[in-house]
């Protein structure tokens, strides 16, 4: 396949979709869940996403002849993975708060909680 070199992906859109969004995005979501279950901070989750983004860039490099050390595409991948990770963390945290503190909190949407009145 011919590289597209778009603003958001270096390889073709489908390679970006399957590797960054589906594969690494799924791993980022699960990492966000794990961080929420251990009641760790968002900073720790961000550090994990920096490492996962490096692995994602390596997969682009090794399988699809992408650039390994490209700041632009590294930042794009990092932002995508941070979004997935913090969504996973927030959804899990909302479930934790409403389950463990059900006497004080109730669900407010898929990723939120509110005090009972």
Tab-separated table of C-alpha atoms in Angstrom:
chain	number	residue	atom	x	y	z
A	1	UNK	CA	0.000	0.000	0.000
A	2	UNK	CA	1.050	3.558	-0.592
A	3	UNK	CA	1.659	5.768	2.430
A	4	UNK	CA	-0.783	8.631	2.698
A	5	UNK	CA	1.219	10.914	5.057
A	6	UNK	CA	-1.847	12.718	6.298
A	7	UNK	CA	-1.810	15.105	9.224
A	8	UNK	CA	-3.013	12.446	11.672
A	9	UNK	CA	-1.503	9.233	10.303
A	10	UNK	CA	1.670	8.371	8.513
A	11	UNK	CA	0.611	5.011	7.146
A	12	UNK	CA	-2.725	4.352	5.447
A	13	UNK	CA	-5.913	5.143	7.335
A	14	UNK	CA	-6.769	1.468	7.796
A	15	UNK	CA	-3.378	0.652	9.284
A	16	UNK	CA	-3.788	3.596	11.674
A	17	UNK	CA	-7.322	2.473	12.506
A	18	UNK	CA	-6.462	-1.164	13.231
A	19	UNK	CA	-3.200	-0.608	15.097
A	20	UNK	CA	-3.696	2.683	16.930
A	21	UNK	CA	-7.434	2.771	17.503
A	22	UNK	CA	-8.475	-0.884	17.757
A	23	UNK	CA	-5.383	-2.658	19.098
A	24	UNK	CA	-3.626	0.035	21.140
A	25	UNK	CA	-6.884	1.841	21.972
A	26	UNK	CA	-8.285	-1.361	23.447
A	27	UNK	CA	-5.129	-1.838	25.473
A	28	UNK	CA	-5.329	1.789	26.638
A	29	UNK	CA	-8.962	1.352	27.727
A	30	UNK	CA	-8.064	-1.761	29.704
A	31	UNK	CA	-5.083	0.023	31.249
A	32	UNK	CA	-7.397	2.831	32.313
A	33	UNK	CA	-9.682	0.277	33.951
A	34	UNK	CA	-6.736	-1.316	35.771
A	35	UNK	CA	-5.498	2.044	37.047
A	36	UNK	CA	-8.986	2.917	38.278
A	37	UNK	CA	-9.356	-0.431	40.038
A	38	UNK	CA	-6.106	0.133	41.918
A	39	UNK	CA	-7.190	3.701	42.789
A	40	UNK	CA	-4.019	5.086	41.218
A	41	UNK	CA	-3.612	8.616	39.904
A	42	UNK	CA	-4.084	10.005	36.440
A	43	UNK	CA	-0.390	10.840	36.258
A	44	UNK	CA	0.480	7.170	36.574
A	45	UNK	CA	-1.982	6.404	33.761
A	46	UNK	CA	-0.344	9.059	31.571
A	47	UNK	CA	3.088	7.475	32.154
A	48	UNK	CA	1.675	4.094	31.117
A	49	UNK	CA	0.249	5.669	27.950
A	50	UNK	CA	3.632	7.163	27.056
A	51	UNK	CA	5.093	3.649	27.138
A	52	UNK	CA	2.146	2.144	25.225
A	53	UNK	CA	2.479	4.843	22.569
A	54	UNK	CA	6.130	3.901	22.075
A	55	UNK	CA	5.072	0.285	21.542
A	56	UNK	CA	2.372	1.401	19.105
A	57	UNK	CA	4.889	3.461	17.123
A	58	UNK	CA	7.211	0.442	17.026
A	59	UNK	CA	4.418	-1.695	15.542
A	60	UNK	CA	3.832	0.952	12.866
A	61	UNK	CA	7.562	0.961	12.175
A	62	UNK	CA	8.098	-2.809	12.171
A	63	UNK	CA	5.019	-3.923	10.269
A	64	UNK	CA	4.146	-1.028	7.992
A	65	UNK	CA	7.489	0.766	7.467
A	66	UNK	CA	6.417	3.872	9.344
A	67	UNK	CA	8.837	6.272	10.961
A	68	UNK	CA	9.897	5.133	14.407
A	69	UNK	CA	11.033	8.478	15.797
A	70	UNK	CA	8.477	10.972	14.522
A	71	UNK	CA	7.359	13.526	17.095
A	72	UNK	CA	4.225	14.515	15.160
A	73	UNK	CA	2.809	11.003	14.822
A	74	UNK	CA	3.940	10.064	18.333
A	75	UNK	CA	1.914	12.953	19.752
A	76	UNK	CA	-1.116	12.035	17.625
A	77	UNK	CA	-0.962	8.422	18.823
A	78	UNK	CA	-0.434	9.586	22.413
A	79	UNK	CA	-3.501	11.835	22.323
A	80	UNK	CA	-5.667	9.040	20.896
A	81	UNK	CA	-4.465	6.582	23.531
A	82	UNK	CA	-4.877	9.091	26.366
A	83	UNK	CA	-8.502	9.608	25.326
A	84	UNK	CA	-9.209	5.872	25.401
A	85	UNK	CA	-7.346	5.423	28.696
A	86	UNK	CA	-9.100	8.225	30.541
A	87	UNK	CA	-12.504	7.088	29.249
A	88	UNK	CA	-11.790	3.608	30.620
A	89	UNK	CA	-10.647	5.094	33.925
A	90	UNK	CA	-13.661	7.370	34.247
A	91	UNK	CA	-16.241	4.679	33.434
A	92	UNK	CA	-14.660	2.297	35.930
A	93	UNK	CA	-14.330	4.983	38.598
A	94	UNK	CA	-18.020	5.873	38.216
A	95	UNK	CA	-18.950	2.231	38.743
A	96	UNK	CA	-16.657	2.012	41.775
A	97	UNK	CA	-18.054	5.123	43.401
A	98	UNK	CA	-21.676	4.096	42.936
A	99	UNK	CA	-21.067	0.502	44.034
A	100	UNK	CA	-18.804	1.048	47.035
A	101	UNK	CA	-20.488	4.226	48.213
A	102	UNK	CA	-24.051	3.495	47.136
A	103	UNK	CA	-25.386	5.130	50.298
A	104	UNK	CA	-24.043	8.507	49.146
A	105	UNK	CA	-23.689	8.393	45.340
A	106	UNK	CA	-25.808	7.420	42.353
A	107	UNK	CA	-24.953	7.035	38.662
A	108	UNK	CA	-25.195	10.139	36.549
A	109	UNK	CA	-24.720	8.954	32.996
A	110	UNK	CA	-22.288	6.335	31.767
A	111	UNK	CA	-19.164	7.945	33.190
A	112	UNK	CA	-20.360	10.068	36.050
A	113	UNK	CA	-21.792	10.008	39.537
A	114	UNK	CA	-23.643	12.466	41.713
A	115	UNK	CA	-24.563	12.779	45.365
A	116	UNK	CA	-27.915	11.432	46.346
A	117	UNK	CA	-30.332	14.092	47.456
